[in-house]
mmCIF file with all atom_site columns, C-alpha atoms in Angstrom:
data_model
loop_
_atom_site.group_PDB
_atom_site.id
_atom_site.type_symbol
_atom_site.label_atom_id
_atom_site.label_alt_id
_atom_site.label_comp_id
_atom_site.label_asym_id
_atom_site.label_entity_id
_atom_site.label_seq_id
_atom_site.pdbx_PDB_ins_code
_atom_site.Cartn_x
_atom_site.Cartn_y
_atom_site.Cartn_z
_atom_site.occupancy
_atom_site.B_iso_or_equiv
_atom_site.pdbx_formal_charge
_atom_site.auth_seq_id
_atom_site.auth_comp_id
_atom_site.auth_asym_id
_atom_site.auth_atom_id
_atom_site.pdbx_PDB_model_num
ATOM 1   C CA . UNK A 1 1   ? 103.577 101.454 68.657 1.00 39.00 ? 1   UNK A CA 1
ATOM 2   C CA . UNK A 1 2   ? 105.987 99.861  67.419 1.00 39.00 ? 2   UNK A CA 1
ATOM 3   C CA . UNK A 1 3   ? 108.678 96.281  67.256 1.00 39.00 ? 3   UNK A CA 1
ATOM 4   C CA . UNK A 1 4   ? 112.023 96.203  68.303 1.00 40.00 ? 4   UNK A CA 1
ATOM 5   C CA . UNK A 1 5   ? 113.404 93.248  66.820 1.00 39.00 ? 5   UNK A CA 1
ATOM 6   C CA . UNK A 1 6   ? 116.792 92.248  68.172 1.00 35.00 ? 6   UNK A CA 1
ATOM 7   C CA . UNK A 1 7   ? 119.307 89.529  67.179 1.00 31.00 ? 7   UNK A CA 1
ATOM 8   C CA . UNK A 1 8   ? 121.017 88.957  70.809 1.00 32.00 ? 8   UNK A CA 1
ATOM 9   C CA . UNK A 1 9   ? 120.252 89.453  74.199 1.00 32.00 ? 9   UNK A CA 1
ATOM 10  C CA . UNK A 1 10  ? 121.144 93.086  74.590 1.00 40.00 ? 10  UNK A CA 1
ATOM 11  C CA . UNK A 1 11  ? 119.362 96.318  75.200 1.00 52.00 ? 11  UNK A CA 1
ATOM 12  C CA . UNK A 1 12  ? 121.200 97.277  78.586 1.00 60.00 ? 12  UNK A CA 1
ATOM 13  C CA . UNK A 1 13  ? 123.001 95.718  82.165 1.00 61.00 ? 13  UNK A CA 1
ATOM 14  C CA . UNK A 1 14  ? 123.673 96.606  85.787 1.00 65.00 ? 14  UNK A CA 1
ATOM 15  C CA . UNK A 1 15  ? 126.617 97.208  87.689 1.00 67.00 ? 15  UNK A CA 1
ATOM 16  C CA . UNK A 1 16  ? 129.572 100.472 87.921 1.00 70.00 ? 16  UNK A CA 1
ATOM 17  C CA . UNK A 1 17  ? 130.371 99.709  84.466 1.00 75.00 ? 17  UNK A CA 1
ATOM 18  C CA . UNK A 1 18  ? 126.819 99.893  82.971 1.00 80.00 ? 18  UNK A CA 1
ATOM 19  C CA . UNK A 1 19  ? 125.608 99.633  79.702 1.00 83.00 ? 19  UNK A CA 1
ATOM 20  C CA . UNK A 1 20  ? 122.552 100.495 77.522 1.00 84.00 ? 20  UNK A CA 1
ATOM 21  C CA . UNK A 1 21  ? 121.339 101.367 73.703 1.00 85.00 ? 21  UNK A CA 1
ATOM 22  C CA . UNK A 1 22  ? 117.618 102.777 73.180 1.00 86.00 ? 22  UNK A CA 1
ATOM 23  C CA . UNK A 1 23  ? 114.960 103.930 71.945 1.00 86.00 ? 23  UNK A CA 1
ATOM 24  C CA . UNK A 1 24  ? 112.951 106.773 73.752 1.00 84.00 ? 24  UNK A CA 1
ATOM 25  C CA . UNK A 1 25  ? 110.132 108.463 71.936 1.00 81.00 ? 25  UNK A CA 1
ATOM 26  C CA . UNK A 1 26  ? 109.921 111.740 73.915 1.00 77.00 ? 26  UNK A CA 1
ATOM 27  C CA . UNK A 1 27  ? 106.302 113.285 73.297 1.00 66.00 ? 27  UNK A CA 1
ATOM 28  C CA . UNK A 1 28  ? 104.185 115.999 74.223 1.00 62.00 ? 28  UNK A CA 1
ATOM 29  C CA . UNK A 1 29  ? 100.634 117.009 74.061 1.00 61.00 ? 29  UNK A CA 1
ATOM 30  C CA . UNK A 1 30  ? 100.823 120.840 72.290 1.00 65.00 ? 30  UNK A CA 1
ATOM 31  C CA . UNK A 1 31  ? 100.791 118.865 68.858 1.00 70.00 ? 31  UNK A CA 1
ATOM 32  C CA . UNK A 1 32  ? 104.449 118.682 68.348 1.00 73.00 ? 32  UNK A CA 1
ATOM 33  C CA . UNK A 1 33  ? 106.154 116.331 66.942 1.00 78.00 ? 33  UNK A CA 1
ATOM 34  C CA . UNK A 1 34  ? 106.591 113.130 69.360 1.00 80.00 ? 34  UNK A CA 1
ATOM 35  C CA . UNK A 1 35  ? 111.119 113.705 69.059 1.00 84.00 ? 35  UNK A CA 1
ATOM 36  C CA . UNK A 1 36  ? 112.350 109.551 69.266 1.00 88.00 ? 36  UNK A CA 1
ATOM 37  C CA . UNK A 1 37  ? 115.781 109.942 71.708 1.00 88.00 ? 37  UNK A CA 1
ATOM 38  C CA . UNK A 1 38  ? 118.577 107.142 70.684 1.00 90.00 ? 38  UNK A CA 1
ATOM 39  C CA . UNK A 1 39  ? 120.886 106.614 73.582 1.00 88.00 ? 39  UNK A CA 1
ATOM 40  C CA . UNK A 1 40  ? 124.066 104.238 73.955 1.00 87.00 ? 40  UNK A CA 1
ATOM 41  C CA . UNK A 1 41  ? 125.367 104.691 77.296 1.00 84.00 ? 41  UNK A CA 1
ATOM 42  C CA . UNK A 1 42  ? 128.542 102.664 77.800 1.00 85.00 ? 42  UNK A CA 1
ATOM 43  C CA . UNK A 1 43  ? 130.992 101.850 80.847 1.00 83.00 ? 43  UNK A CA 1
ATOM 44  C CA . UNK A 1 44  ? 129.294 104.028 82.981 1.00 81.00 ? 44  UNK A CA 1
ATOM 45  C CA . UNK A 1 45  ? 129.909 107.478 80.579 1.00 82.00 ? 45  UNK A CA 1
ATOM 46  C CA . UNK A 1 46  ? 126.833 108.643 79.030 1.00 82.00 ? 46  UNK A CA 1
ATOM 47  C CA . UNK A 1 47  ? 126.769 112.152 75.970 1.00 84.00 ? 47  UNK A CA 1
ATOM 48  C CA . UNK A 1 48  ? 125.857 110.075 73.194 1.00 89.00 ? 48  UNK A CA 1
ATOM 49  C CA . UNK A 1 49  ? 122.374 111.290 72.368 1.00 92.00 ? 49  UNK A CA 1
ATOM 50  C CA . UNK A 1 50  ? 120.930 111.561 69.015 1.00 94.00 ? 50  UNK A CA 1
ATOM 51  C CA . UNK A 1 51  ? 116.774 112.961 68.604 1.00 92.00 ? 51  UNK A CA 1
ATOM 52  C CA . UNK A 1 52  ? 115.387 113.135 65.555 1.00 94.00 ? 52  UNK A CA 1
ATOM 53  C CA . UNK A 1 53  ? 111.300 113.736 64.902 1.00 91.00 ? 53  UNK A CA 1
ATOM 54  C CA . UNK A 1 54  ? 110.655 111.447 62.285 1.00 86.00 ? 54  UNK A CA 1
ATOM 55  C CA . UNK A 1 55  ? 109.168 111.253 58.297 1.00 86.00 ? 55  UNK A CA 1
ATOM 56  C CA . UNK A 1 56  ? 105.778 109.802 60.431 1.00 84.00 ? 56  UNK A CA 1
ATOM 57  C CA . UNK A 1 57  ? 104.048 110.090 63.252 1.00 81.00 ? 57  UNK A CA 1
ATOM 58  C CA . UNK A 1 58  ? 104.504 107.417 65.559 1.00 81.00 ? 58  UNK A CA 1
ATOM 59  C CA . UNK A 1 59  ? 101.321 107.128 67.119 1.00 76.00 ? 59  UNK A CA 1
ATOM 60  C CA . UNK A 1 60  ? 99.016  106.991 64.378 1.00 81.00 ? 60  UNK A CA 1
ATOM 61  C CA . UNK A 1 61  ? 100.453 103.201 63.080 1.00 83.00 ? 61  UNK A CA 1
ATOM 62  C CA . UNK A 1 62  ? 102.471 100.361 62.963 1.00 85.00 ? 62  UNK A CA 1
ATOM 63  C CA . UNK A 1 63  ? 106.194 101.502 63.030 1.00 87.00 ? 63  UNK A CA 1
ATOM 64  C CA . UNK A 1 64  ? 109.162 98.445  63.003 1.00 87.00 ? 64  UNK A CA 1
ATOM 65  C CA . UNK A 1 65  ? 112.027 99.583  65.562 1.00 87.00 ? 65  UNK A CA 1
ATOM 66  C CA . UNK A 1 66  ? 115.946 97.102  65.460 1.00 86.00 ? 66  UNK A CA 1
ATOM 67  C CA . UNK A 1 67  ? 118.683 97.663  66.996 1.00 84.00 ? 67  UNK A CA 1
ATOM 68  C CA . UNK A 1 68  ? 121.366 95.889  64.826 1.00 81.00 ? 68  UNK A CA 1
ATOM 69  C CA . UNK A 1 69  ? 124.724 94.198  65.997 1.00 78.00 ? 69  UNK A CA 1
ATOM 70  C CA . UNK A 1 70  ? 127.317 93.196  64.617 1.00 74.00 ? 70  UNK A CA 1
ATOM 71  C CA . UNK A 1 71  ? 130.032 91.269  65.972 1.00 67.00 ? 71  UNK A CA 1
ATOM 72  C CA . UNK A 1 72  ? 133.564 91.772  64.992 1.00 60.00 ? 72  UNK A CA 1
ATOM 73  C CA . UNK A 1 73  ? 135.217 88.743  66.601 1.00 48.00 ? 73  UNK A CA 1
ATOM 74  C CA . UNK A 1 74  ? 133.280 85.342  68.526 1.00 47.00 ? 74  UNK A CA 1
ATOM 75  C CA . UNK A 1 75  ? 134.307 83.348  70.313 1.00 47.00 ? 75  UNK A CA 1
ATOM 76  C CA . UNK A 1 76  ? 132.867 80.479  72.764 1.00 45.00 ? 76  UNK A CA 1
ATOM 77  C CA . UNK A 1 77  ? 133.117 82.500  76.770 1.00 50.00 ? 77  UNK A CA 1
ATOM 78  C CA . UNK A 1 78  ? 131.695 85.940  74.555 1.00 51.00 ? 78  UNK A CA 1
ATOM 79  C CA . UNK A 1 79  ? 130.834 87.783  71.047 1.00 53.00 ? 79  UNK A CA 1
ATOM 80  C CA . UNK A 1 80  ? 132.569 90.976  70.986 1.00 58.00 ? 80  UNK A CA 1
ATOM 81  C CA . UNK A 1 81  ? 130.532 93.602  69.084 1.00 64.00 ? 81  UNK A CA 1
ATOM 82  C CA . UNK A 1 82  ? 132.240 96.456  66.269 1.00 74.00 ? 82  UNK A CA 1
ATOM 83  C CA . UNK A 1 83  ? 129.089 97.834  64.873 1.00 74.00 ? 83  UNK A CA 1
ATOM 84  C CA . UNK A 1 84  ? 124.963 98.563  65.435 1.00 83.00 ? 84  UNK A CA 1
ATOM 85  C CA . UNK A 1 85  ? 123.061 100.516 63.492 1.00 87.00 ? 85  UNK A CA 1
ATOM 86  C CA . UNK A 1 86  ? 118.917 102.407 64.884 1.00 91.00 ? 86  UNK A CA 1
ATOM 87  C CA . UNK A 1 87  ? 116.216 101.615 62.086 1.00 91.00 ? 87  UNK A CA 1
ATOM 88  C CA . UNK A 1 88  ? 112.565 102.420 61.631 1.00 92.00 ? 88  UNK A CA 1
ATOM 89  C CA . UNK A 1 89  ? 110.565 100.923 59.856 1.00 90.00 ? 89  UNK A CA 1
ATOM 90  C CA . UNK A 1 90  ? 114.374 99.296  58.155 1.00 89.00 ? 90  UNK A CA 1
ATOM 91  C CA . UNK A 1 91  ? 115.150 103.305 56.986 1.00 92.00 ? 91  UNK A CA 1
ATOM 92  C CA . UNK A 1 92  ? 118.703 104.219 59.031 1.00 93.00 ? 92  UNK A CA 1
ATOM 93  C CA . UNK A 1 93  ? 118.907 107.000 61.279 1.00 95.00 ? 93  UNK A CA 1
ATOM 94  C CA . UNK A 1 94  ? 122.362 105.929 63.000 1.00 94.00 ? 94  UNK A CA 1
ATOM 95  C CA . UNK A 1 95  ? 125.678 103.836 63.659 1.00 91.00 ? 95  UNK A CA 1
ATOM 96  C CA . UNK A 1 96  ? 127.082 103.269 66.547 1.00 89.00 ? 96  UNK A CA 1
ATOM 97  C CA . UNK A 1 97  ? 130.666 101.915 66.320 1.00 87.00 ? 97  UNK A CA 1
ATOM 98  C CA . UNK A 1 98  ? 133.369 100.328 68.095 1.00 85.00 ? 98  UNK A CA 1
ATOM 99  C CA . UNK A 1 99  ? 135.952 103.794 68.849 1.00 86.00 ? 99  UNK A CA 1
ATOM 100 C CA . UNK A 1 100 ? 137.767 101.732 71.683 1.00 84.00 ? 100 UNK A CA 1
ATOM 101 C CA . UNK A 1 101 ? 140.785 102.775 69.998 1.00 86.00 ? 101 UNK A CA 1
ATOM 102 C CA . UNK A 1 102 ? 141.120 106.235 69.531 1.00 89.00 ? 102 UNK A CA 1
ATOM 103 C CA . UNK A 1 103 ? 139.222 106.329 74.046 1.00 88.00 ? 103 UNK A CA 1
ATOM 104 C CA . UNK A 1 104 ? 135.760 106.546 72.686 1.00 87.00 ? 104 UNK A CA 1
ATOM 105 C CA . UNK A 1 105 ? 133.769 104.160 75.609 1.00 86.00 ? 105 UNK A CA 1
ATOM 106 C CA . UNK A 1 106 ? 131.076 100.978 73.299 1.00 85.00 ? 106 UNK A CA 1
ATOM 107 C CA . UNK A 1 107 ? 129.036 98.242  75.607 1.00 82.00 ? 107 UNK A CA 1
ATOM 108 C CA . UNK A 1 108 ? 131.435 95.871  75.252 1.00 74.00 ? 108 UNK A CA 1
ATOM 109 C CA . UNK A 1 109 ? 131.912 95.506  79.709 1.00 70.00 ? 109 UNK A CA 1
ATOM 110 C CA . UNK A 1 110 ? 128.750 92.844  80.190 1.00 70.00 ? 110 UNK A CA 1
ATOM 111 C CA . UNK A 1 111 ? 125.875 90.462  78.681 1.00 70.00 ? 111 UNK A CA 1
ATOM 112 C CA . UNK A 1 112 ? 123.745 92.725  78.089 1.00 68.00 ? 112 UNK A CA 1
ATOM 113 C CA . UNK A 1 113 ? 120.018 92.722  78.564 1.00 69.00 ? 113 UNK A CA 1
ATOM 114 C CA . UNK A 1 114 ? 116.393 93.665  77.021 1.00 70.00 ? 114 UNK A CA 1
ATOM 115 C CA . UNK A 1 115 ? 114.366 96.027  78.610 1.00 69.00 ? 115 UNK A CA 1
ATOM 116 C CA . UNK A 1 116 ? 111.025 97.955  78.374 1.00 66.00 ? 116 UNK A CA 1
ATOM 117 C CA . UNK A 1 117 ? 109.355 99.166  79.666 1.00 64.00 ? 117 UNK A CA 1
ATOM 118 C CA . UNK A 1 118 ? 106.739 103.030 79.636 1.00 59.00 ? 118 UNK A CA 1
ATOM 119 C CA . UNK A 1 119 ? 107.342 105.661 82.423 1.00 57.00 ? 119 UNK A CA 1
ATOM 120 C CA . UNK A 1 120 ? 106.976 108.982 83.626 1.00 56.00 ? 120 UNK A CA 1
ATOM 121 C CA . UNK A 1 121 ? 108.929 111.651 82.266 1.00 55.00 ? 121 UNK A CA 1
ATOM 122 C CA . UNK A 1 122 ? 107.711 114.647 83.937 1.00 58.00 ? 122 UNK A CA 1
ATOM 123 C CA . UNK A 1 123 ? 108.979 118.094 81.646 1.00 56.00 ? 123 UNK A CA 1
ATOM 124 C CA . UNK A 1 124 ? 111.781 117.010 81.000 1.00 52.00 ? 124 UNK A CA 1
ATOM 125 C CA . UNK A 1 125 ? 110.753 115.265 78.503 1.00 54.00 ? 125 UNK A CA 1
ATOM 126 C CA . UNK A 1 126 ? 107.425 115.472 77.743 1.00 54.00 ? 126 UNK A CA 1
ATOM 127 C CA . UNK A 1 127 ? 106.699 118.272 75.712 1.00 53.00 ? 127 UNK A CA 1
ATOM 128 C CA . UNK A 1 128 ? 103.525 118.768 77.338 1.00 54.00 ? 128 UNK A CA 1
ATOM 129 C CA . UNK A 1 129 ? 102.712 115.212 79.139 1.00 52.00 ? 129 UNK A CA 1
ATOM 130 C CA . UNK A 1 130 ? 101.855 113.492 75.942 1.00 51.00 ? 130 UNK A CA 1
ATOM 131 C CA . UNK A 1 131 ? 101.050 109.851 76.508 1.00 54.00 ? 131 UNK A CA 1
ATOM 132 C CA . UNK A 1 132 ? 100.401 106.266 75.066 1.00 54.00 ? 132 UNK A CA 1
ATOM 133 C CA . UNK A 1 133 ? 97.265  104.704 74.807 1.00 58.00 ? 133 UNK A CA 1
ATOM 134 C CA . UNK A 1 134 ? 96.565  100.975 73.836 1.00 60.00 ? 134 UNK A CA 1
ATOM 135 C CA . UNK A 1 135 ? 99.842  99.913  73.905 1.00 57.00 ? 135 UNK A CA 1
ATOM 136 C CA . UNK A 1 136 ? 101.356 96.196  73.162 1.00 61.00 ? 136 UNK A CA 1
ATOM 137 C CA . UNK A 1 137 ? 104.157 94.963  72.855 1.00 60.00 ? 137 UNK A CA 1
ATOM 138 C CA . UNK A 1 138 ? 105.583 90.738  71.446 1.00 60.00 ? 138 UNK A CA 1
ATOM 139 C CA . UNK A 1 139 ? 108.352 89.865  72.427 1.00 59.00 ? 139 UNK A CA 1
ATOM 140 C CA . UNK A 1 140 ? 110.680 86.637  70.982 1.00 61.00 ? 140 UNK A CA 1
ATOM 141 C CA . UNK A 1 141 ? 113.238 84.635  73.806 1.00 61.00 ? 141 UNK A CA 1
ATOM 142 C CA . UNK A 1 142 ? 116.253 84.469  72.285 1.00 58.00 ? 142 UNK A CA 1
ATOM 143 C CA . UNK A 1 143 ? 118.428 81.845  73.694 1.00 60.00 ? 143 UNK A CA 1
ATOM 144 C CA . UNK A 1 144 ? 121.518 79.089  73.059 1.00 62.00 ? 144 UNK A CA 1
ATOM 145 C CA . UNK A 1 145 ? 118.771 76.946  70.829 1.00 64.00 ? 145 UNK A CA 1
ATOM 146 C CA . UNK A 1 146 ? 117.360 79.095  69.630 1.00 58.00 ? 146 UNK A CA 1
ATOM 147 C CA . UNK A 1 147 ? 114.626 82.242  69.583 1.00 52.00 ? 147 UNK A CA 1
ATOM 148 C CA . UNK A 1 148 ? 111.407 81.511  70.229 1.00 53.00 ? 148 UNK A CA 1
ATOM 149 C CA . UNK A 1 149 ? 110.147 83.170  66.963 1.00 53.00 ? 149 UNK A CA 1
ATOM 150 C CA . UNK A 1 150 ? 110.969 82.845  63.796 1.00 50.00 ? 150 UNK A CA 1
ATOM 151 C CA . UNK A 1 151 ? 110.722 86.061  60.892 1.00 48.00 ? 151 UNK A CA 1
ATOM 152 C CA . UNK A 1 152 ? 108.192 85.740  58.142 1.00 44.00 ? 152 UNK A CA 1
ATOM 153 C CA . UNK A 1 153 ? 109.718 88.502  56.707 1.00 44.00 ? 153 UNK A CA 1
ATOM 154 C CA . UNK A 1 154 ? 110.719 89.061  53.247 1.00 38.00 ? 154 UNK A CA 1
ATOM 155 C CA . UNK A 1 155 ? 113.317 91.288  54.324 1.00 43.00 ? 155 UNK A CA 1
ATOM 156 C CA . UNK A 1 156 ? 114.938 89.008  56.621 1.00 42.00 ? 156 UNK A CA 1
ATOM 157 C CA . UNK A 1 157 ? 117.996 87.541  56.811 1.00 40.00 ? 157 UNK A CA 1
ATOM 158 C CA . UNK A 1 158 ? 118.827 83.862  56.960 1.00 44.00 ? 158 UNK A CA 1
ATOM 159 C CA . UNK A 1 159 ? 121.480 81.939  58.882 1.00 48.00 ? 159 UNK A CA 1
ATOM 160 C CA . UNK A 1 160 ? 124.156 84.332  60.548 1.00 53.00 ? 160 UNK A CA 1
ATOM 161 C CA . UNK A 1 161 ? 124.053 86.308  57.425 1.00 51.00 ? 161 UNK A CA 1
ATOM 162 C CA . UNK A 1 162 ? 123.593 89.215  59.259 1.00 50.00 ? 162 UNK A CA 1
ATOM 163 C CA . UNK A 1 163 ? 126.339 88.927  61.842 1.00 55.00 ? 163 UNK A CA 1
ATOM 164 C CA . UNK A 1 164 ? 128.655 90.545  58.988 1.00 59.00 ? 164 UNK A CA 1
ATOM 165 C CA . UNK A 1 165 ? 125.686 93.264  57.579 1.00 67.00 ? 165 UNK A CA 1
ATOM 166 C CA . UNK A 1 166 ? 126.568 96.640  57.058 1.00 75.00 ? 166 UNK A CA 1
ATOM 167 C CA . UNK A 1 167 ? 125.342 99.512  54.758 1.00 82.00 ? 167 UNK A CA 1
ATOM 168 C CA . UNK A 1 168 ? 125.044 99.375  51.513 1.00 85.00 ? 168 UNK A CA 1
ATOM 169 C CA . UNK A 1 169 ? 126.152 102.751 49.576 1.00 89.00 ? 169 UNK A CA 1
ATOM 170 C CA . UNK A 1 170 ? 122.042 103.385 49.381 1.00 91.00 ? 170 UNK A CA 1
ATOM 171 C CA . UNK A 1 171 ? 122.235 103.187 53.209 1.00 89.00 ? 171 UNK A CA 1
ATOM 172 C CA . UNK A 1 172 ? 124.034 105.415 54.019 1.00 91.00 ? 172 UNK A CA 1
ATOM 173 C CA . UNK A 1 173 ? 122.227 108.214 51.581 1.00 94.00 ? 173 UNK A CA 1
ATOM 174 C CA . UNK A 1 174 ? 119.397 107.342 53.418 1.00 94.00 ? 174 UNK A CA 1
ATOM 175 C CA . UNK A 1 175 ? 121.148 107.485 56.583 1.00 94.00 ? 175 UNK A CA 1
ATOM 176 C CA . UNK A 1 176 ? 123.043 110.952 55.488 1.00 96.00 ? 176 UNK A CA 1
ATOM 177 C CA . UNK A 1 177 ? 119.071 111.961 54.649 1.00 96.00 ? 177 UNK A CA 1
ATOM 178 C CA . UNK A 1 178 ? 117.735 111.221 57.365 1.00 95.00 ? 178 UNK A CA 1
ATOM 179 C CA . UNK A 1 179 ? 120.413 113.367 59.632 1.00 96.00 ? 179 UNK A CA 1
ATOM 180 C CA . UNK A 1 180 ? 120.116 116.104 57.211 1.00 97.00 ? 180 UNK A CA 1
ATOM 181 C CA . UNK A 1 181 ? 116.053 116.321 57.211 1.00 96.00 ? 181 UNK A CA 1
ATOM 182 C CA . UNK A 1 182 ? 115.194 114.145 61.067 1.00 95.00 ? 182 UNK A CA 1
ATOM 183 C CA . UNK A 1 183 ? 117.998 114.994 63.180 1.00 96.00 ? 183 UNK A CA 1
ATOM 184 C CA . UNK A 1 184 ? 117.793 117.526 65.938 1.00 93.00 ? 184 UNK A CA 1
ATOM 185 C CA . UNK A 1 185 ? 120.233 117.306 68.206 1.00 92.00 ? 185 UNK A CA 1
ATOM 186 C CA . UNK A 1 186 ? 123.564 116.015 68.102 1.00 92.00 ? 186 UNK A CA 1
#
């Protein structure tokens, strides 16, 4: 189905200040397009979802799903992220910036972990009951001493360059095009 490369140990945390950033596939068996649901749950508060019908069927070929996280402040105890970018096959579909200064919760309250699960979402998300077949997952362990696997992709960012990467003008145009043509819920 796809790969979700991560640059940091992140995605979900536990407790009353629960933080979560994710991709969710809401399928169907009725022939309608699969829905990609993106979610940011910050400091115990949700209501930051966006949904997309993608430009290609995620069940027919391999795709790459990425969440790029950019820290603004790094010290020896924690990294404070200021920006998350959601990408599908290197095309940006969503940005989520740290706007805590104006009252928008942002996932900064605790260290996050990567989780992956397949579960029956029943009728609320399944549009008739699409199910996964032949699902494979591949991941890398990230630790202070380095990642357990290194990308050999020509598109990979070397060293720490990813820490300051934001969308360039072409990326911003692509983001607007994707949201205008494929976003079905915000």
